[in-house]
């Protein structure tokens, strides 16, 4: 188990609380575990769109030379602006 050292207090509506309580019971988890999982899924650092596009470009053309790779990177970065 992770070493949880920070406490967070939030206010929920009755409906939100009931939903989370029932979901936690069905999954055999605590409400706190559900909230931590949701925070991780929604806000944890993820690969940027540019990184994902570069990976897809590399997968599509395994024999991309360095000049072509630089052009692809420049184009993908420009597309994000």
Tab-separated table of C-alpha atoms in Angstrom:
chain	number	residue	atom	x	y	z
A	1	UNK	CA	0.000	0.000	0.000
A	2	UNK	CA	1.177	3.504	-0.781
A	3	UNK	CA	2.330	5.760	2.019
A	4	UNK	CA	-0.540	8.262	2.175
A	5	UNK	CA	0.478	11.301	4.201
A	6	UNK	CA	-1.834	14.072	2.994
A	7	UNK	CA	-5.482	14.543	3.883
A	8	UNK	CA	-8.050	16.196	1.626
A	9	UNK	CA	-11.559	17.125	2.653
A	10	UNK	CA	-14.242	17.674	0.012
A	11	UNK	CA	-17.973	18.266	0.116
A	12	UNK	CA	-20.259	16.153	-2.070
A	13	UNK	CA	-23.937	16.223	-2.783
A	14	UNK	CA	-26.034	13.481	-1.250
A	15	UNK	CA	-26.381	11.913	-4.704
A	16	UNK	CA	-22.633	11.957	-5.379
A	17	UNK	CA	-21.916	10.394	-2.005
A	18	UNK	CA	-24.534	7.685	-2.475
A	19	UNK	CA	-23.219	6.890	-5.959
A	20	UNK	CA	-19.624	6.579	-4.752
A	21	UNK	CA	-20.645	4.523	-1.716
A	22	UNK	CA	-22.609	2.044	-3.841
A	23	UNK	CA	-19.869	1.837	-6.457
A	24	UNK	CA	-17.252	1.241	-3.774
A	25	UNK	CA	-19.342	-1.564	-2.270
A	26	UNK	CA	-19.829	-3.229	-5.673
A	27	UNK	CA	-16.104	-3.066	-6.398
A	28	UNK	CA	-14.983	-4.044	-2.918
A	29	UNK	CA	-13.051	-0.805	-2.505
A	30	UNK	CA	-13.249	2.174	-0.220
A	31	UNK	CA	-14.637	5.494	-1.415
A	32	UNK	CA	-11.175	6.950	-0.796
A	33	UNK	CA	-9.652	4.382	-3.183
A	34	UNK	CA	-12.196	5.304	-5.855
A	35	UNK	CA	-11.410	8.994	-5.479
A	36	UNK	CA	-7.638	8.400	-5.576
A	37	UNK	CA	-8.028	6.269	-8.727
A	38	UNK	CA	-10.184	8.931	-10.378
A	39	UNK	CA	-7.668	11.666	-9.560
A	40	UNK	CA	-4.824	9.549	-10.935
A	41	UNK	CA	-6.712	8.762	-14.147
A	42	UNK	CA	-7.874	12.322	-14.749
A	43	UNK	CA	-4.887	14.405	-13.697
A	44	UNK	CA	-1.733	12.285	-13.659
A	45	UNK	CA	0.968	13.309	-16.125
A	46	UNK	CA	0.414	11.607	-19.459
A	47	UNK	CA	2.221	11.613	-22.757
A	48	UNK	CA	1.579	14.799	-24.660
A	49	UNK	CA	-0.313	14.783	-27.921
A	50	UNK	CA	2.933	15.581	-29.739
A	51	UNK	CA	4.673	12.581	-28.175
A	52	UNK	CA	1.810	10.293	-29.146
A	53	UNK	CA	1.839	11.584	-32.725
A	54	UNK	CA	5.594	11.069	-32.968
A	55	UNK	CA	5.217	7.496	-31.753
A	56	UNK	CA	2.515	6.864	-34.358
A	57	UNK	CA	4.721	8.385	-37.079
A	58	UNK	CA	7.608	6.142	-36.070
A	59	UNK	CA	5.360	3.090	-36.066
A	60	UNK	CA	4.098	3.969	-39.542
A	61	UNK	CA	7.603	4.366	-40.992
A	62	UNK	CA	10.177	2.218	-39.225
A	63	UNK	CA	12.844	3.315	-41.715
A	64	UNK	CA	12.523	7.049	-41.129
A	65	UNK	CA	15.929	8.732	-41.551
A	66	UNK	CA	17.065	11.478	-39.171
A	67	UNK	CA	16.195	14.335	-41.554
A	68	UNK	CA	12.704	12.946	-42.087
A	69	UNK	CA	12.316	12.486	-38.352
A	70	UNK	CA	13.275	16.135	-37.765
A	71	UNK	CA	10.726	17.257	-40.384
A	72	UNK	CA	8.021	15.072	-38.820
A	73	UNK	CA	8.797	16.431	-35.361
A	74	UNK	CA	8.702	20.024	-36.626
A	75	UNK	CA	5.366	19.401	-38.357
A	76	UNK	CA	3.830	17.691	-35.344
A	77	UNK	CA	4.971	20.473	-33.029
A	78	UNK	CA	3.571	23.113	-35.396
A	79	UNK	CA	0.238	21.240	-35.561
A	80	UNK	CA	-0.194	21.579	-31.793
A	81	UNK	CA	-0.058	25.371	-31.890
